[in-house]
Structure formats: C-alpha cells, structure tokens
Coordinates of C-alpha atoms and ligand atoms in Angstrom, one line a residue:
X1 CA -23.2 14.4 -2.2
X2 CA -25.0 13.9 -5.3
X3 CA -28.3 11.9 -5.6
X4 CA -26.2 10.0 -8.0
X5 CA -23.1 9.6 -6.1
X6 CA -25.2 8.5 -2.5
X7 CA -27.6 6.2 -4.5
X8 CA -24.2 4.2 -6.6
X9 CA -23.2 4.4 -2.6
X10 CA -25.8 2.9 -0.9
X11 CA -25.9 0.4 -3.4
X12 CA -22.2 -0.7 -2.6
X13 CA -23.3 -0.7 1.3
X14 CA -26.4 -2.7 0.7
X15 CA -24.8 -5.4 -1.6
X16 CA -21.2 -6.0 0.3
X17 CA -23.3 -5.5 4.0
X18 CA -20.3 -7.2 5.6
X19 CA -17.4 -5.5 4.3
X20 CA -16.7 -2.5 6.7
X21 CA -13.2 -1.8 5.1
X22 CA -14.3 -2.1 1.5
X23 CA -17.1 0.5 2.0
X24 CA -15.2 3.1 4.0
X25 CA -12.8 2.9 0.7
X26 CA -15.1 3.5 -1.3
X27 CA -16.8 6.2 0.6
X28 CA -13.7 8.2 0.9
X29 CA -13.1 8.2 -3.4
X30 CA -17.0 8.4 -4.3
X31 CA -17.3 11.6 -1.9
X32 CA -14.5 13.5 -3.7
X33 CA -15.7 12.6 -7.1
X34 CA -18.7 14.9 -7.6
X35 CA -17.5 17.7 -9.4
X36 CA -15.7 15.3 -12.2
X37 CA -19.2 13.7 -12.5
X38 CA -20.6 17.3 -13.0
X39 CA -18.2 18.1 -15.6
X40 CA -18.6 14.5 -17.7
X41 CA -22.1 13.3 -17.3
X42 CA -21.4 10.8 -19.8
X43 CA -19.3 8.9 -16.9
X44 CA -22.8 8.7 -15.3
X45 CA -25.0 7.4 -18.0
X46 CA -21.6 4.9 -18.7
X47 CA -22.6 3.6 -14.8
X48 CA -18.6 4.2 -14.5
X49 CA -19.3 4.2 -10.6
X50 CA -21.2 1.2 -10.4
X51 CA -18.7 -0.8 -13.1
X52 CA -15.6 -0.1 -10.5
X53 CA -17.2 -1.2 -7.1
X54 CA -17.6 -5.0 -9.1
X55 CA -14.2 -6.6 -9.2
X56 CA -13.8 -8.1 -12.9
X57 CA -13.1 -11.8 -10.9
X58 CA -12.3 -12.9 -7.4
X59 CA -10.6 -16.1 -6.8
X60 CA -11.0 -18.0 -3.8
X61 CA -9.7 -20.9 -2.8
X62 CA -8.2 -23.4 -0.3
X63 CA -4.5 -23.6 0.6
X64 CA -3.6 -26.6 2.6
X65 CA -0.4 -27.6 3.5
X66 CA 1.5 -29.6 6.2
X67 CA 3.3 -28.7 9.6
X68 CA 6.4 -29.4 10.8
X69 CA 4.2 -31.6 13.2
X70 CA 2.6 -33.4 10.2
X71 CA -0.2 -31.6 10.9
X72 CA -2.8 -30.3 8.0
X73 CA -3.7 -26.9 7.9
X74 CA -6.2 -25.5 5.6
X75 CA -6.1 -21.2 4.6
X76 CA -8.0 -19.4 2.6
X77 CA -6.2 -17.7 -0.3
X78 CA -7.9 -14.8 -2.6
X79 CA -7.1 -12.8 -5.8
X80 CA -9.1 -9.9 -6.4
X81 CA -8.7 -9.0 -10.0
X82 CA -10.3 -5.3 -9.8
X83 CA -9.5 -3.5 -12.6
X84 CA -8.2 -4.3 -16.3
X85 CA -8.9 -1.0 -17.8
X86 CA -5.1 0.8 -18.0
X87 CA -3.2 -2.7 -17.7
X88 CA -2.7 -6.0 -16.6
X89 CA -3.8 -6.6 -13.0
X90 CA -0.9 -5.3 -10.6
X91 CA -0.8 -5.4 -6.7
X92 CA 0.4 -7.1 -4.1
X93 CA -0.4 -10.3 -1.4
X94 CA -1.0 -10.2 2.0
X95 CA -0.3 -13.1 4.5
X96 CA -1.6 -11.8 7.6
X97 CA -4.7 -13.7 10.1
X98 CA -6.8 -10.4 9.8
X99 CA -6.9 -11.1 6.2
X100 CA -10.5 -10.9 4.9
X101 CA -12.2 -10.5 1.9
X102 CA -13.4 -6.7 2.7
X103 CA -9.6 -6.5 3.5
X104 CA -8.5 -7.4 0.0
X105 CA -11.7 -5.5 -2.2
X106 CA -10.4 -2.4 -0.4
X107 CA -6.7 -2.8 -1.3
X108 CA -7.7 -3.8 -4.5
X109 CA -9.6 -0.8 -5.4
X110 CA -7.5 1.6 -3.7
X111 CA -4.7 -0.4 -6.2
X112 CA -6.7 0.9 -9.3
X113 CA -6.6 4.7 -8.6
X114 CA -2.8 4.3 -7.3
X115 CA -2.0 2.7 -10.5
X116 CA -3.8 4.8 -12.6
X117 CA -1.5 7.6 -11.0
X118 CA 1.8 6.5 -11.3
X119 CA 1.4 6.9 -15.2
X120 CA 2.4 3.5 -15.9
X121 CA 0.3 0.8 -17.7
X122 CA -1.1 -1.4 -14.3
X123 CA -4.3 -2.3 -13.3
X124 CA -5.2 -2.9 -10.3
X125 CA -5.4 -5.7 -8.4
X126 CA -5.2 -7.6 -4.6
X127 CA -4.3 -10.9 -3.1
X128 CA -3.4 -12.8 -0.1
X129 CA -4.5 -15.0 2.5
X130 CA -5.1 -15.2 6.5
X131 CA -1.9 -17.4 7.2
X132 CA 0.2 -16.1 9.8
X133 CA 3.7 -16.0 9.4
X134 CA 4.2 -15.5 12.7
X135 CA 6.3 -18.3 14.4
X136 CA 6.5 -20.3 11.2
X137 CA 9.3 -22.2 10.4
X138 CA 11.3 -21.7 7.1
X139 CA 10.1 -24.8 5.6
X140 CA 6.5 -24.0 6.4
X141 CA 6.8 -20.9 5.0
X142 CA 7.7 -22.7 1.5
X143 CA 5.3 -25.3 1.9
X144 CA 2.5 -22.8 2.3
X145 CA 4.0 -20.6 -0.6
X146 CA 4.1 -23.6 -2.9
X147 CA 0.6 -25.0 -1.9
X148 CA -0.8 -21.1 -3.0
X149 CA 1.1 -21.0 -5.9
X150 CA -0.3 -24.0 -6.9
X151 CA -3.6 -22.8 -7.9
X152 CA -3.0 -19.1 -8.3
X153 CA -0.9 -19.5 -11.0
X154 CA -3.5 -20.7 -13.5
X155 CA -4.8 -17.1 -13.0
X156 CA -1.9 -14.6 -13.1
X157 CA 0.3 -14.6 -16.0
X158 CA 2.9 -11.6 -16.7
X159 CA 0.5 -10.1 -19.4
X160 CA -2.3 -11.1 -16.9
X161 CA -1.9 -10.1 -13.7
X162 CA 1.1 -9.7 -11.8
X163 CA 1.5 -9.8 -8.0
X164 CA 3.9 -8.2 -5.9
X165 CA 4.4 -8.1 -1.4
X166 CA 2.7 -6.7 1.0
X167 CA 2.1 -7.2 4.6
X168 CA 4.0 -10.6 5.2
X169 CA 5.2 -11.2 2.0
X170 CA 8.8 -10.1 1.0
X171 CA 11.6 -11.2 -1.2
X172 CA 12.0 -14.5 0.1
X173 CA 8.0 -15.2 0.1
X174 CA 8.1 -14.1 -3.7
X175 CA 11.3 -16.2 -4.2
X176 CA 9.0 -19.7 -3.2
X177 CA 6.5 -18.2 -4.9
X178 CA 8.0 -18.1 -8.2
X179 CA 10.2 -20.9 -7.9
X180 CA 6.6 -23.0 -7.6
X181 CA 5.4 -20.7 -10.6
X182 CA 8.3 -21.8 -12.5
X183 CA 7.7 -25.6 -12.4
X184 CA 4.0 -25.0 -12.8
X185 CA 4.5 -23.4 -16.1
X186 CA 8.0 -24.0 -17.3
X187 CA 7.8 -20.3 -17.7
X188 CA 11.0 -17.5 -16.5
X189 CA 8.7 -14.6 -16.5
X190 CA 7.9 -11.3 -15.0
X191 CA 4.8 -12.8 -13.3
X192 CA 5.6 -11.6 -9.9
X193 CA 7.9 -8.2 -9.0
X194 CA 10.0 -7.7 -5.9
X195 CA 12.0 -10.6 -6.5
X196 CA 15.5 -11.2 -5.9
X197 CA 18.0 -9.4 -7.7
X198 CA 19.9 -12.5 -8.9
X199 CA 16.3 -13.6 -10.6
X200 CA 14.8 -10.8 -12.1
X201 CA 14.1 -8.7 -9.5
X202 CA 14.6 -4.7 -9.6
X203 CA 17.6 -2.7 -7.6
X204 CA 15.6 0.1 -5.3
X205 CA 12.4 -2.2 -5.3
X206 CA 12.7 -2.9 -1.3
X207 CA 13.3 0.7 -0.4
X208 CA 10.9 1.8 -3.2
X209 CA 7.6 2.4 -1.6
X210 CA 9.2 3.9 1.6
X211 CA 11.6 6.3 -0.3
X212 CA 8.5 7.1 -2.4
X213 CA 6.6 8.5 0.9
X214 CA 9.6 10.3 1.6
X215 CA 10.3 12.1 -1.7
X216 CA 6.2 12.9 -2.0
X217 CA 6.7 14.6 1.6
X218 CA 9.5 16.1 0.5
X219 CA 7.5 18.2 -2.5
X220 CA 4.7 18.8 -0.5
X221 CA 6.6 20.7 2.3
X222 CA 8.2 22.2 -0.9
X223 CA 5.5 24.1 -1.8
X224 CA 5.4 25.9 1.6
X225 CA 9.1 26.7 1.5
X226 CA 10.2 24.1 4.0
X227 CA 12.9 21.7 3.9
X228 CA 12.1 18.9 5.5
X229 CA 16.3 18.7 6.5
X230 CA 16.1 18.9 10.4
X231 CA 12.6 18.0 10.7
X232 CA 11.1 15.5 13.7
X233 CA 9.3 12.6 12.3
X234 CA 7.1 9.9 13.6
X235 CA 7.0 6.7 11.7
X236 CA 4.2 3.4 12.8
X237 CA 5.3 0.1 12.0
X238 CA 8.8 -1.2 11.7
X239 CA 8.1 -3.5 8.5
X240 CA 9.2 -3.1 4.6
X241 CA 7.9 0.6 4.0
X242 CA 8.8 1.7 7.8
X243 CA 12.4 1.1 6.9
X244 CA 12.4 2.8 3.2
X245 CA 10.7 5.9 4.7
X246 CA 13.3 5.7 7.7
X247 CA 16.0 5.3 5.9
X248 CA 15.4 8.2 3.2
X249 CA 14.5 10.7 5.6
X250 CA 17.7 9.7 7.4
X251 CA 19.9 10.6 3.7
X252 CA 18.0 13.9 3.5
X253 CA 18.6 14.9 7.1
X254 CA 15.6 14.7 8.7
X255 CA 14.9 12.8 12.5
X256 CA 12.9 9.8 12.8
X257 CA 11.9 9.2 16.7
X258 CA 9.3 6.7 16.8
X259 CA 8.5 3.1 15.5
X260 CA 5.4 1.4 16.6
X261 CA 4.2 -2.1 16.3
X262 CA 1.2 -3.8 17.5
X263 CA 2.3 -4.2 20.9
X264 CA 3.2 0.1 21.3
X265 CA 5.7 2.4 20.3
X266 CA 9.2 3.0 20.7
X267 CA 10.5 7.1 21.2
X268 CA 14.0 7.8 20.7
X269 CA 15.2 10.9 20.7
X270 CA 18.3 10.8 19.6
X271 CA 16.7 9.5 16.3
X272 CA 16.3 5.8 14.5
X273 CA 19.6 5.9 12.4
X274 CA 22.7 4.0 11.7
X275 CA 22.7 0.3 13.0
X276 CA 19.4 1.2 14.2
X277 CA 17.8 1.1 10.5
X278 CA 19.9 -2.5 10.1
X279 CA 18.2 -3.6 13.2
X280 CA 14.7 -3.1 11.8
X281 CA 15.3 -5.7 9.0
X282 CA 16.1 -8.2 12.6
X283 CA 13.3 -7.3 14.0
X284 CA 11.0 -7.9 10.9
X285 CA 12.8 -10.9 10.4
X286 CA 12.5 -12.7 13.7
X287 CA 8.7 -12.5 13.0
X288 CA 7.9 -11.8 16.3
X289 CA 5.2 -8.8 16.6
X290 CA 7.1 -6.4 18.6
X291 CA 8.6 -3.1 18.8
X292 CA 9.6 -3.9 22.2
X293 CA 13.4 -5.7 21.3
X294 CA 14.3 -1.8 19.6
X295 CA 14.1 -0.4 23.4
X296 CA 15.3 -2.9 25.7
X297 CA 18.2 -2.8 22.9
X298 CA 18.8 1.1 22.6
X299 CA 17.8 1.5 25.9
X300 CA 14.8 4.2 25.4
X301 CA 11.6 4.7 25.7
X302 CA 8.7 2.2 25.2
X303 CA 5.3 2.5 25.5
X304 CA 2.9 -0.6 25.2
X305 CA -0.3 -0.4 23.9
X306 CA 0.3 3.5 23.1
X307 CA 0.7 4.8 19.2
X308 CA 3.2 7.2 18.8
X309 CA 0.9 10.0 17.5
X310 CA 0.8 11.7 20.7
X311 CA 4.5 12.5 20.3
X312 CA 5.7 15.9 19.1
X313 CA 6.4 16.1 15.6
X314 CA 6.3 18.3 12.5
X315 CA 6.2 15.2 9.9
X316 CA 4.2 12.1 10.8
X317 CA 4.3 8.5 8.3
X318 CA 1.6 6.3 9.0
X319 CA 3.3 3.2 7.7
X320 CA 1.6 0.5 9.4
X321 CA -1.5 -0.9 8.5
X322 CA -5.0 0.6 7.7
X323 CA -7.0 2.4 10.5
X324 CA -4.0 2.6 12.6
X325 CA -5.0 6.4 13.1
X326 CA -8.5 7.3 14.5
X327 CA -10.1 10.9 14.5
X328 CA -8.7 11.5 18.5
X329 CA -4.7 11.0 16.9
X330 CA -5.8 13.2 14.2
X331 CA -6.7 15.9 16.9
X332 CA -4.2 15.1 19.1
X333 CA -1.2 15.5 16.1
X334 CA -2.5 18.6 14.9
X335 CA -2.9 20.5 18.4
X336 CA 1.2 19.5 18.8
X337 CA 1.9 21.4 15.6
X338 CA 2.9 18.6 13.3
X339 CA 1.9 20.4 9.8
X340 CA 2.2 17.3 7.3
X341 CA 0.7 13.8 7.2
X342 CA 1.9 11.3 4.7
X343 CA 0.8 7.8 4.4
X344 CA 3.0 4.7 3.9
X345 CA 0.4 2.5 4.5
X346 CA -2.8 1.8 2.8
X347 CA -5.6 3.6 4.1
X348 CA -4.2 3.6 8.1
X349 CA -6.2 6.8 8.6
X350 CA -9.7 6.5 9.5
X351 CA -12.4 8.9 7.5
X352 CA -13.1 10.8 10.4
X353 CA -9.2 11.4 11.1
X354 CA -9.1 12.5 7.3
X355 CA -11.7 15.0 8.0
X356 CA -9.8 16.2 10.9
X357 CA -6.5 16.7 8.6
X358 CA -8.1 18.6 5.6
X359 CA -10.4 20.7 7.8
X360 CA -7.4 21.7 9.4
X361 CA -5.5 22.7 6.4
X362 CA -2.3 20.5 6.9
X363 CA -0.4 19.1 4.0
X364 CA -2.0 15.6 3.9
X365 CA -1.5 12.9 1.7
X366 CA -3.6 10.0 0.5
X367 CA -1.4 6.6 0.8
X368 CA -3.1 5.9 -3.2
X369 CA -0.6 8.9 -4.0
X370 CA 2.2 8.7 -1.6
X371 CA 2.8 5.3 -0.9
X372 CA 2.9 4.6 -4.8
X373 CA 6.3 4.1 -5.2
X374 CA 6.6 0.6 -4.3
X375 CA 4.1 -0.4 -7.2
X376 CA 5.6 2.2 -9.5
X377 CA 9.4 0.4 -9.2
X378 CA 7.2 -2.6 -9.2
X379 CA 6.7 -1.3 -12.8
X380 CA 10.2 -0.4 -13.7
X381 CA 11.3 -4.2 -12.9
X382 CA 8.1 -5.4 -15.7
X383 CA 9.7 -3.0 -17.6
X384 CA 13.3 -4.3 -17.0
X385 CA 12.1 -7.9 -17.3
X386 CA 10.2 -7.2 -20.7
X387 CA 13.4 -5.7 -21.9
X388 CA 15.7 -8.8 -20.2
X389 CA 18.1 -5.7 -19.2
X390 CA 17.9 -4.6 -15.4
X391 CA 19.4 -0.7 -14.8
X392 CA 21.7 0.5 -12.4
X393 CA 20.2 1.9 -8.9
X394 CA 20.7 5.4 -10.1
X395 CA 18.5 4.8 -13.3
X396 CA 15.5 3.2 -10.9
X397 CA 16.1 5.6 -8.4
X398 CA 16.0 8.9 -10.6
X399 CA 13.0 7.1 -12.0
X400 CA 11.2 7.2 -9.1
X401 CA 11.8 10.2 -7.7
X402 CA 10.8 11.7 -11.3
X403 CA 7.3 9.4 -11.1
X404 CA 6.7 11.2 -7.3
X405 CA 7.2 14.5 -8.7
X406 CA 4.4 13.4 -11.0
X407 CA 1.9 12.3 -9.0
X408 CA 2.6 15.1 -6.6
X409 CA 2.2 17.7 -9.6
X410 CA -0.8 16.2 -10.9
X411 CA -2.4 15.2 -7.0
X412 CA -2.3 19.7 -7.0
X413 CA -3.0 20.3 -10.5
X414 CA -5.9 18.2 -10.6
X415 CA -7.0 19.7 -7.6
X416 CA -7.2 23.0 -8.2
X417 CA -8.9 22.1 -11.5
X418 CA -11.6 21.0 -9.8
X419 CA -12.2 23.3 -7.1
X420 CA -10.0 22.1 -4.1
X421 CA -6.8 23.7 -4.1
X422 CA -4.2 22.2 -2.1
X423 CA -6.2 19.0 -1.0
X424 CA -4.5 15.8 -2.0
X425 CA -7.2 13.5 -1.5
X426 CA -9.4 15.4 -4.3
X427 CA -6.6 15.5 -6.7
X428 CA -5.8 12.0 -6.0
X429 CA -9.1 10.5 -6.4
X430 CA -10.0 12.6 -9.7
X431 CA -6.6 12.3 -11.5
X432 CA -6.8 8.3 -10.9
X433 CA -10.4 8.2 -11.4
X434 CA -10.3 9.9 -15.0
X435 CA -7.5 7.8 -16.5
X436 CA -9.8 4.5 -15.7
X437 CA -12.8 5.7 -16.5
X438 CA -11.9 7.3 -20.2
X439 CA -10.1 4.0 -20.5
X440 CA -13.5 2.2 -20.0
X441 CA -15.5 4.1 -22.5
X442 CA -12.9 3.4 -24.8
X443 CA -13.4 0.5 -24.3
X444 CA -17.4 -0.1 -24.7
X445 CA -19.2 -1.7 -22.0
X446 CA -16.5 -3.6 -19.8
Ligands
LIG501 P1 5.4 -5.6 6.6 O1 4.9 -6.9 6.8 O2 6.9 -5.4 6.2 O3 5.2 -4.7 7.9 C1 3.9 -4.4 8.4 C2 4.0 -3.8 9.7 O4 2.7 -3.4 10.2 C3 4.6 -4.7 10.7 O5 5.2 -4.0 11.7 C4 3.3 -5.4 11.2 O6 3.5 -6.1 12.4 C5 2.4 -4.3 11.4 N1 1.0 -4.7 11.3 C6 0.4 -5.5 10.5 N2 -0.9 -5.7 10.7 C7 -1.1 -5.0 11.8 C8 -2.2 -4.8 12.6 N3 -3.4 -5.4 12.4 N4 -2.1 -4.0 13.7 C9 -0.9 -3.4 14.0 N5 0.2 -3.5 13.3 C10 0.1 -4.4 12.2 O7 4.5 -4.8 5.6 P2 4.8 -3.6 4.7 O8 5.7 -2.6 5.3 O9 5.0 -4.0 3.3 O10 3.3 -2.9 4.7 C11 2.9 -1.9 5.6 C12 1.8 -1.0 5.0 O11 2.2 -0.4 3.7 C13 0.5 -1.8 4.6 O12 -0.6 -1.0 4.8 C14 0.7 -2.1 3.1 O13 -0.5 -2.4 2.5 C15 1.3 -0.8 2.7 N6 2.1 -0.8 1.4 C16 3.1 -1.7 1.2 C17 3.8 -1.7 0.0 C18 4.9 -2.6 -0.3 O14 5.5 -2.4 -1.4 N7 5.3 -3.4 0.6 C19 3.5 -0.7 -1.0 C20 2.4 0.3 -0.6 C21 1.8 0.2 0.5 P3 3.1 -7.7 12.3 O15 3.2 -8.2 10.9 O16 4.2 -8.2 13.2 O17 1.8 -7.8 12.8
LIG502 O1 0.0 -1.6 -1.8 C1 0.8 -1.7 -2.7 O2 0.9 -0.8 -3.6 C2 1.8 -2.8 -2.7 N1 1.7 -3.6 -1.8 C3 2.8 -3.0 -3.8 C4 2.1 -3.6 -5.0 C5 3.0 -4.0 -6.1 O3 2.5 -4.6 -7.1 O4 4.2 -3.7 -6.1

C-alpha cells in the first residue's frame, strides 16, 4: 500500500475506532485501489478517498411503538445517506438486533461502488434498525413500520433517496412502509422499490438479486468453458436472495444441496428443488431462525452449529449475512475442489478468506458485483414508476441478465486494465470507484 492509501486508512480507523465492519470494508476497496490512484493523481490532491469514507448525512433516531401487551418499546432507526455523486441515494433497510451503525456505514459504502456498477443513475445509500422481527406479531410489525416511517420520510423522497429490503424487510415491510409514506405526504411515488406488484412494484424484483448471483456465476465459469448445467452448489441462508439464487440455478440445471441458517446447515443430496424452493418462502415466513424445519421435513441431513462449507462442491453462494465465511472455510472449500465463489450476500467473506480465494486462483466474486441485481431491478421499477408503465417479466428479466453481463464484462476489463487479470475484486472496486469519483470532480468540492 501507498503512503497515501495507508495514511487516508488509518485515518478512517482512528476516527470510526468502534466500527470493526465499516473498516474492514473499507480496507478491502482502499487496498485494491492503488494503481487507479497512480494513474489519476488528481483523485489524490481532490482527497477523493477521504470525501467517500464521510457519509453526506446520517439520520438517527428513535422508533417507539406499542406491543400487543401495551407495552412501549423504543428502537433505534438509521439512514446513512453515503453517496450523492451518480444519483439519488439508493439501498436498502435492515431490521435485524445485530443492527449497528458500523453495520449500516459498511452496507452503505459497499452500496456506492455496487451502484456505480450497475450502470444506472443510484447513489448509494443504507438504513435500518435493531428491531427483531422475530416472533412479532403482524400488527407489531405495522406498528413498528409506521412509527419508522414516520420520521424517515421527511428525509427520503423519490428524487432523494430511495430505499429498498434487506435482511428483515420484504414486500410486506415495504407495503406498511409506504402506505405510512403515503399519508405522510399525500404523495404515490417511487420512494421505496420492491413493492407490491398491484402498487408499483416491479415483476422479477423478489427473485432479482438471487437470479443476479446466478447469471454473474454463470459468465464467470463461462470464461473457463464450463457450464455450470450439472454442477453441485452450496447455498447459506434460506432468506430473499437464498431462494432467487436457488431457484435459477435450479432453471439452468445445476444442484443446490445445502441451506444454512443460524442454527446450522441442512445437506440434501438429492438437491433443494421443486416444493422444496416453495417451502423456503414458509420457512422465512414463520420467522423463526431455523434451518432445522427443511430436515425433519425432507428427512435429510442436519447439522447444528456447522456451515455448510465443508461440503463438497464445485459452486459455493454465500447468501447469508456478512462474515458468515472465515479464512478456515475458505481453506477448507478450496482443498474439496470447489473452483468458484460467488457472493449473494454483502460482504459474508471475511478479508482473510478473500485472500485465501484470490491467492488460490479460483473464480471469485465480490457481492458489490454479483449480488447487484437486486438494486439493479430495484432501478428498472424507478424507471417503470417514472414512466407510470410497468414491463412484462421478460422485459425486466432480459434486462437483468443484460446489466450482469455488464458488470461481469467490465469487473474483467477493468481488471486487466489495471494489472490484475482475472481478479474480480480489483475490477470491481476500480470500475465503481472511477464512475464516483470523476462524478465528484465534476462536480467541485462535494
Ligand atoms: P432475508 O431476511 O430474506 O434472509 C437473511 C438470511 O440470513 C436469513 O436466513 C437470516 O436468518 C440469516 N441471517 C441474518 N443475520 C444472520 C446472522 N447474524 N447470522 C446468521 N444468519 C443470519 O435477507 P436477504 O436474503 O434479503 O439478505 C441476505 C443477504 O443478502 C444480506 O447480506 C443482504 O445484505 C444481502 N443482499 C440482499 C439484497 C436484497 O435485495 N434483499 C440485495 C443484495 C444483497 P434470520 O433472519 O432468521 O436470522
Ligand atoms: O444490498 C442491496 O443491494 C440491497 N439490499 C438492495 C437495495 C435496493 O435498493 O434494492
């Protein structure tokens, strides 16, 4: 590392000392930006670095809200608006207890490069809060929705910032979300994506993110001549982008054998298909936190407290949460011959696993490339909304697919530009990084 690039880092260290996740984000793009500093100097003298570790605005704030016991219960809710640069602030909300500010900065800057990629007009942004969904009732679940809503929405706008799901949030979180939105405002607007499809919401969008990871694995084994038709998968999690990525790489032929929750994973060999999928959506729904209902269901193999990266595979699809896979998986995946790592989930790969994949010359790619599908079609339905005129599946569909290709094409172009032929994470970071950054000089000093 530069003398530049380790001083802008120790300076992001020093001033967020508490915020493990944000700096490990960080780390991970500032590393892999050197020679596009080398090449542009004027990025440098800009402070470019040092402008997109500072968030334009955070928003914090207190969500209470009542029981079904006539309790009051107070939450924290946040809005990290990163990045304004390319677009209006774009990215989703998490409602999960291990929400934490570091949490959100880290999604939220990740969100900038990912945007940047997916050669639509978004910023980036983040949001959420530490409520658990978990065992809430239906009408707790719209009172806390309402009670967020209710001073988020003098921030977001759908030329402002618009935000989308994420971990515990889905189409009916977005629905009490918008209907509160709605009354605040007197406003029908694209100020939120991923809602319902009788509201405004996009065809594809649910799958999106999840078929995304999917298509990008699919061009990456491209380019060594494999199909990925007949191929064993292992897939973490069993939420939203679990079940796109399980259900694509069921239509193009390949096996899925593991789901994974935080209580351990499930390994079926016969493969997650069929009524199977349907029963991940039951699962998810039922808000419990378990994988365990899948086996004592399908009668197969559960292992608690495991992750299902010691399983045999030649595809694995981290599509859990972030640092779900630690540098022993990373080992431990390689040495069984699985040849290509793509990320549903944001960041679930630690930086020493990373260092394990690229040193071992796998295809692996960076969940800021692959899992950008979801935002992407998030995109297509502002599009659709701006234009009051949704399209049929095909039309979203083809659309993605096309903006994969895209990002895949420019994650190797870009790379071998610079110096790092075949490595996603290089290609990734730059391509984002240089879309944002010109945008900023253009700018002047923002
Ligand atoms: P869901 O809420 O649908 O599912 C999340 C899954 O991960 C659940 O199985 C959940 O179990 C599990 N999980 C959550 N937190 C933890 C934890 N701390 N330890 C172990 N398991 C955990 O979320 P999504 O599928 O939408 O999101 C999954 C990942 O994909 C996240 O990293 C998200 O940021 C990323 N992503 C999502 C996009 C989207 O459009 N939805 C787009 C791009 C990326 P439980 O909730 O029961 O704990
Ligand atoms: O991490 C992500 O890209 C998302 N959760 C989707 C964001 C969005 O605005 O659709």
């Amino acid at each position: 590392m530069s003398d530049y690039v380790q001083k802008a880092l120790a300076i992001v260290k020093a001033k967020n000392p508490h915020e493990p996740e944000f700096q490990q984000a960080v780390q991970e793009v500032f590393e892999t930006l050197e020679p596009a500093l080398e090449r542009h100097p004027e990025y440098r003298t800009a402070k470019i670095l040092e402008r997109l570790v500072e968030p334009e605005r955070i928003v914090i704030f207190r969500v209470p809200w009542m029981d079904d016991q006539g309790e009051i219960q107070i939450n924290r809710g946040y809005r990290i608006q990163m990045n304004s640069a390319i677009g209006p602030y774009k990215g989703g909300l998490r409602f999960h207890p291990s929400v934490t500010l570091s949490i959100l900065k880290f999604l939220a800057f990740e969100q900038v490069f990912k945007n940047s990629l997916t050669t639509l007009p978004l910023g980036g942004g983040k949001g959420g809060s530490d409520f658990d969904p978990k065992g809430k009732s239906e009408n707790e679940v719209m009172r806390f929705c309402q009670s967020f809503m209710t001073e988020l929405y003098r921030h977001i706008g759908a030329d402002i910032d618009v935000p989308a799901g994420d971990i515990g949030v889905g189409t009916r979180e977005i629905g009490y979300l918008f209907g509160q939105y709605k009354r605040l405002t007197k406003e029908f607007t694209g100020v939120l994506t991923g809602k319902g499809l009788n509201w405004g919401g996009s065809l594809v969008r649910p799958e999106a993110t999840g078929f995304g990871v999917v298509y990008f694995a699919e061009e990456m084994l491209k380019t060594k001549n494999i199909s990925i038709e007949g191929k064993k998968v292992a897939v973490s999690g069993f939420g939203n982008v679990a079940w796109g990525a399980v259900t694509k790489a069921n239509q193009l032929g390949a096996k899925v054998v593991t789901l994974s929750g935080p209580d351990g994973y499930i390994f079926d060999p016969d493969g997650v298909s069929g009524e199977k999928i349907d029963f991940m959506l039951a699962m998810r729904a039922s808000a419990r936190d378990e994988v365990k209902p899948y086996a004592d269901k399908f009668k197969v193999q559960y292992f608690p407290n495991k992750k299902p990266w010691e399983v045999k595979v030649d595809v694995a699809l981290p599509c859990a949460t972030q640092n779900e896979l630690d540098e022993k998986d990373a080992r431990e995946l390689v040495k069984n011959g699985c040849s290509c790592v793509v990320e549903g989930a944001n960041m679930p790969t630690t930086l020493e696993g990373v260092k394990v994949f690229l040193d071992s010359k796998i295809l692996y790619a960076p969940g800021k490339a692959s899992n950008a599908g979801g935002v992407a079609t998030s995109g297509l339905e502002m599009t659709q909304n701006s234009m009051r005129l949704p399209w049929p599946r095909e039309e979203v569909d083809a659309r993605l697919r096309g903006i994969m290709q895209n990002i895949h094409r420019t994650c190797r172009e870009t790379a071998e530009r610079y110096g790092a032929p075949g490595n996603y994470v290089v290609g990734a970071n730059i391509a984002g990084f240089l879309k944002v950054a010109n945008a900023m000089l253009e700018q002047g000093l923002v």
